[in-house]
Coordinates of C-alpha atoms in Angstrom, one line a residue:
M1441 CA 22.2 -111.2 -58.6
Q1442 CA 21.6 -111.2 -54.9
I1443 CA 18.2 -109.7 -53.9
I1444 CA 18.1 -108.1 -50.5
D1445 CA 15.1 -106.4 -49.1
S1446 CA 16.1 -103.2 -47.4
Q1447 CA 13.2 -103.1 -44.9
I1448 CA 10.9 -105.6 -43.4
H1449 CA 9.5 -106.0 -39.9
L1450 CA 9.5 -109.2 -37.8
W1451 CA 7.4 -109.5 -34.6
T1452 CA 5.6 -112.1 -32.6
G1453 CA 2.7 -110.2 -31.0
E1454 CA -0.8 -110.3 -32.2
Q1455 CA -1.1 -106.5 -32.5
A1456 CA 0.0 -104.2 -35.4
P1457 CA -0.9 -100.8 -36.8
P1458 CA -4.0 -101.0 -39.2
H1459 CA -1.9 -100.4 -42.3
H1460 CA 0.1 -103.6 -41.6
W1461 CA -2.3 -106.3 -42.9
R1462 CA -0.9 -109.3 -41.0
A1463 CA 0.1 -110.0 -37.4
P1464 CA 2.3 -111.5 -36.3
F1465 CA 5.0 -111.9 -38.9
R1466 CA 7.6 -114.4 -37.7
M1467 CA 10.9 -115.4 -39.2
E1468 CA 9.3 -118.6 -40.5
D1469 CA 6.6 -116.6 -42.3
A1470 CA 9.2 -114.3 -43.8
L1471 CA 11.5 -117.2 -45.0
R1472 CA 8.6 -118.9 -46.7
D1473 CA 7.4 -115.8 -48.5
M1474 CA 11.0 -114.7 -49.4
D1475 CA 11.7 -118.1 -50.9
A1476 CA 8.5 -117.9 -53.0
A1477 CA 9.4 -114.4 -54.2
G1478 CA 13.1 -115.1 -54.9
V1479 CA 14.4 -112.8 -52.1
D1480 CA 17.7 -114.0 -50.7
S1481 CA 17.9 -111.8 -47.6
A1482 CA 16.2 -109.0 -45.7
V1483 CA 17.1 -106.2 -43.4
N1484 CA 14.8 -106.5 -40.4
C1485 CA 13.7 -103.2 -38.7
P1486 CA 12.1 -104.6 -35.5
A1487 CA 8.5 -103.5 -35.2
I1488 CA 8.3 -100.4 -33.0
W1489 CA 4.8 -101.5 -31.8
D1490 CA 6.2 -104.7 -30.2
A1491 CA 8.4 -104.4 -27.1
D1492 CA 9.9 -107.8 -27.8
A1493 CA 10.8 -107.2 -31.4
N1494 CA 14.4 -106.4 -30.8
A1495 CA 15.0 -109.6 -28.9
Y1496 CA 13.2 -111.6 -31.6
A1497 CA 15.4 -109.9 -34.2
V1498 CA 18.5 -111.0 -32.5
E1499 CA 17.2 -114.6 -32.4
A1500 CA 16.2 -114.5 -36.1
A1501 CA 19.7 -113.2 -37.1
R1502 CA 21.4 -115.8 -34.8
Q1503 CA 19.4 -118.7 -36.4
Y1504 CA 19.6 -117.4 -40.0
P1505 CA 22.7 -115.1 -40.2
S1506 CA 22.7 -115.1 -44.0
R1507 CA 19.0 -114.3 -44.3
F1508 CA 18.4 -111.6 -41.7
A1509 CA 20.3 -108.6 -40.4
T1510 CA 18.9 -106.0 -38.0
L1511 CA 18.7 -102.3 -37.6
G1512 CA 17.4 -102.1 -34.1
W1513 CA 15.6 -99.4 -32.1
F1514 CA 15.3 -98.2 -28.5
D1515 CA 13.5 -95.5 -26.6
L1516 CA 15.2 -92.2 -27.3
S1517 CA 13.5 -90.4 -24.5
V1518 CA 15.4 -92.5 -21.9
P1519 CA 18.8 -91.3 -20.8
R1520 CA 21.6 -93.7 -21.8
P1521 CA 25.2 -94.2 -20.7
D1522 CA 28.0 -93.2 -23.1
D1523 CA 28.7 -96.8 -24.1
F1524 CA 25.0 -97.9 -24.5
V1525 CA 25.2 -98.0 -28.3
D1526 CA 28.4 -100.0 -28.2
G1527 CA 26.7 -102.8 -26.3
F1528 CA 23.4 -102.6 -28.2
V1529 CA 25.1 -103.2 -31.6
A1530 CA 27.3 -106.0 -30.2
Q1531 CA 24.2 -108.3 -30.2
P1532 CA 24.1 -110.9 -33.0
G1533 CA 23.1 -109.5 -36.3
M1534 CA 22.6 -106.0 -35.0
L1535 CA 24.4 -104.0 -37.7
G1536 CA 22.9 -100.6 -37.0
L1537 CA 19.9 -98.6 -35.8
R1538 CA 16.6 -97.4 -37.1
F1539 CA 14.2 -94.8 -35.7
V1540 CA 10.9 -93.1 -36.5
L1541 CA 11.0 -89.4 -35.8
V1542 CA 7.7 -88.0 -37.2
M1543 CA 5.6 -87.2 -34.1
P1544 CA 5.9 -83.7 -32.6
D1545 CA 7.9 -84.9 -29.5
Q1546 CA 10.2 -87.0 -31.7
Q1547 CA 10.7 -84.1 -34.0
R1548 CA 11.7 -81.9 -31.1
L1549 CA 14.4 -84.4 -30.0
L1550 CA 16.1 -84.0 -33.4
A1551 CA 15.5 -80.3 -33.8
D1552 CA 16.7 -79.4 -30.3
G1553 CA 20.0 -81.3 -30.5
A1554 CA 18.9 -83.8 -27.8
L1555 CA 20.1 -86.6 -30.0
E1556 CA 23.6 -85.4 -30.5
W1557 CA 24.9 -88.2 -28.2
L1558 CA 23.3 -90.7 -30.6
W1559 CA 24.8 -89.2 -33.7
T1560 CA 28.2 -88.9 -32.0
A1561 CA 28.1 -92.6 -31.1
A1562 CA 27.0 -93.7 -34.6
D1563 CA 29.7 -91.6 -36.1
R1564 CA 32.4 -93.0 -33.8
L1565 CA 31.3 -96.6 -34.6
G1566 CA 30.7 -95.9 -38.3
L1567 CA 27.1 -97.2 -38.0
P1568 CA 24.2 -97.1 -40.4
V1569 CA 21.1 -95.4 -39.0
G1570 CA 17.8 -95.7 -40.7
L1571 CA 15.3 -92.9 -40.3
M1572 CA 11.7 -91.9 -41.0
V1573 CA 11.9 -88.2 -40.6
H1574 CA 9.4 -85.4 -41.1
P1575 CA 10.5 -83.4 -44.2
A1576 CA 10.5 -80.2 -42.1
L1577 CA 13.6 -81.6 -40.5
Y1578 CA 15.6 -82.3 -43.6
A1579 CA 17.7 -79.1 -43.2
E1580 CA 18.6 -80.0 -39.7
L1581 CA 19.3 -83.6 -40.8
S1582 CA 21.6 -82.3 -43.5
R1583 CA 23.6 -80.4 -40.9
I1584 CA 23.8 -83.5 -38.7
A1585 CA 25.0 -85.7 -41.5
A1586 CA 27.6 -83.1 -42.5
R1587 CA 28.9 -83.0 -38.9
H1588 CA 29.1 -86.8 -38.6
P1589 CA 30.5 -88.1 -41.9
R1590 CA 31.2 -91.7 -40.7
M1591 CA 27.5 -92.2 -39.8
R1592 CA 25.6 -93.6 -42.7
L1593 CA 22.0 -92.5 -42.9
L1594 CA 19.2 -94.4 -44.7
I1595 CA 15.9 -92.6 -45.3
D1596 CA 12.9 -94.9 -45.3
H1597 CA 10.4 -95.2 -48.2
L1598 CA 11.7 -92.3 -50.4
G1599 CA 10.7 -90.1 -47.5
V1600 CA 7.0 -90.9 -48.0
G1601 CA 4.7 -92.1 -45.2
P1602 CA 2.4 -95.1 -45.6
F1603 CA -0.8 -93.2 -46.2
T1604 CA 0.4 -90.8 -48.9
K1605 CA -0.2 -91.3 -52.6
L1606 CA 0.6 -89.4 -55.7
P1607 CA 0.7 -86.5 -56.4
E1608 CA 1.5 -85.6 -52.8
A1609 CA 4.1 -88.4 -52.7
G1610 CA 6.0 -86.8 -55.5
E1611 CA 6.3 -83.5 -53.6
L1612 CA 7.8 -85.4 -50.7
V1613 CA 10.3 -87.1 -52.9
E1614 CA 11.3 -83.8 -54.4
A1615 CA 11.9 -82.4 -50.9
L1616 CA 14.2 -85.4 -50.2
L1617 CA 16.4 -85.2 -53.2
P1618 CA 18.7 -82.3 -52.0
L1619 CA 20.0 -84.6 -49.3
A1620 CA 21.7 -86.6 -52.1
R1621 CA 24.5 -84.1 -52.2
L1622 CA 25.7 -85.6 -48.9
P1623 CA 27.7 -88.8 -49.5
N1624 CA 26.7 -90.4 -46.2
V1625 CA 22.9 -90.2 -46.9
A1626 CA 21.1 -93.0 -48.9
V1627 CA 17.5 -93.8 -49.5
K1628 CA 15.4 -96.9 -49.4
A1629 CA 13.1 -97.3 -52.4
S1630 CA 10.8 -99.3 -50.2
G1631 CA 7.0 -99.2 -49.9
V1632 CA 6.7 -97.7 -53.4
P1633 CA 3.6 -99.6 -54.5
S1634 CA 1.6 -98.0 -51.7
M1635 CA 2.2 -94.6 -53.3
A1636 CA 0.7 -95.6 -56.7
N1637 CA -2.7 -94.7 -58.1
D1638 CA -2.6 -97.7 -60.5
D1639 CA -2.1 -101.4 -60.4
Y1640 CA 1.0 -103.4 -61.1
P1641 CA 3.5 -102.5 -62.4
F1642 CA 2.6 -99.2 -60.7
A1643 CA 3.8 -97.1 -63.6
S1644 CA 2.7 -93.9 -62.0
T1645 CA 5.6 -94.3 -59.5
H1646 CA 8.3 -95.0 -62.1
P1647 CA 9.2 -91.3 -62.7
L1648 CA 9.7 -90.9 -58.9
L1649 CA 12.1 -93.8 -59.0
R1650 CA 14.0 -92.4 -61.9
R1651 CA 14.3 -89.0 -60.3
T1652 CA 15.6 -90.6 -57.1
F1653 CA 18.0 -92.8 -59.0
D1654 CA 19.4 -89.9 -60.9
A1655 CA 20.0 -88.0 -57.6
F1656 CA 21.4 -90.7 -55.4
G1657 CA 22.8 -93.1 -58.0
P1658 CA 22.7 -96.9 -57.9
E1659 CA 25.0 -97.3 -54.9
R1660 CA 22.7 -95.2 -52.6
M1661 CA 19.2 -96.2 -53.7
F1662 CA 18.1 -99.5 -52.1
W1663 CA 15.1 -101.7 -53.2
G1664 CA 12.8 -102.8 -50.4
T1665 CA 9.2 -103.5 -49.6
D1666 CA 8.0 -103.0 -46.0
Y1667 CA 6.2 -106.2 -47.0
T1668 CA 3.6 -106.5 -44.3
R1669 CA 1.8 -103.4 -45.5
M1670 CA 2.0 -104.2 -49.3
R1671 CA -1.2 -105.0 -51.1
C1672 CA 0.7 -106.8 -53.9
S1673 CA 2.8 -109.9 -53.7
W1674 CA 6.5 -109.8 -52.7
R1675 CA 7.3 -111.2 -56.1
E1676 CA 5.6 -108.3 -57.8
C1677 CA 7.6 -105.9 -55.6
V1678 CA 10.7 -107.6 -57.0
T1679 CA 9.7 -107.7 -60.7
M1680 CA 8.5 -104.1 -60.6
F1681 CA 12.2 -103.2 -60.4
T1682 CA 13.9 -106.1 -62.2
E1683 CA 11.5 -106.3 -65.2
E1684 CA 9.5 -103.1 -65.5
L1685 CA 12.1 -100.3 -65.3
S1686 CA 13.8 -100.3 -68.7
W1687 CA 16.5 -97.9 -67.6
L1688 CA 17.6 -100.0 -64.6
Q1689 CA 19.9 -102.7 -66.0
G1690 CA 23.2 -104.6 -65.5
E1691 CA 25.4 -103.5 -62.7
D1692 CA 23.1 -100.7 -61.7
L1693 CA 20.3 -103.2 -61.1
E1694 CA 22.6 -105.3 -59.1
W1695 CA 23.5 -102.4 -56.8
V1696 CA 19.9 -101.3 -56.3
M1697 CA 18.5 -104.8 -55.7
G1698 CA 20.9 -105.8 -52.9
R1699 CA 24.6 -105.0 -53.3
G1700 CA 24.1 -101.4 -52.3
V1701 CA 22.3 -102.0 -49.0
R1702 CA 24.7 -104.9 -48.2
E1703 CA 27.7 -102.6 -48.5
W1704 CA 26.0 -99.6 -46.8
I1705 CA 25.2 -101.6 -43.6
G1706 CA 28.4 -103.7 -43.7
W1707 CA 26.6 -107.0 -44.0
R1708 CA 29.4 -109.4 -44.8

């Protein structure tokens, strides 16, 4: 079984948000820790707090094309030419895009239709687009996904932010589940230990995972970590899924642990 982490961040600068416990986190750091944890590959979402992270992501994917692929970002407030996305994803290892749209100005961009050019480009190119979106925008996101069926959306962290724990986390997951009716929307089951009120194996979160699995199915729920903010080991993030969820077995486990995200982003 190939194990692919659906979300990590690589960056070279010394700064990071306080909830990310280490800085920097370079490709060599990731490879060492991945090997120790039994993780074959990882989808790098370049750190939005580091202006050089996209360029570093391209270099990491160029050097280790079987270990790292990238969902890159750029400033959405800056006007772009029609072919900008084409050139952006032509970079080595750049298989798609990923954006955080949770602050009020970012939410307005989505709600006001200012990003229609982006969705149109992603649909035309058949791109995966990762998103962290405020739940108030799920209805609009549902309409966007329906209009652009070739664009493949990935929602970060079961739709739960880094500081939210149960029971509030459960309410956010419930708000996300109706999006499962759209075949071009998937979810990353990443960052889950941070939602827990208990220690490994974080049993308090297991019902959330089962609810998400039942809604999205094994082919649209992707294991991941957001490793640099986890307070447990990478290996524990793996075994939480591979050894502690009795209902996740066989081919379903294979899809969740790597095959699904590989297919979704087109990582050949």
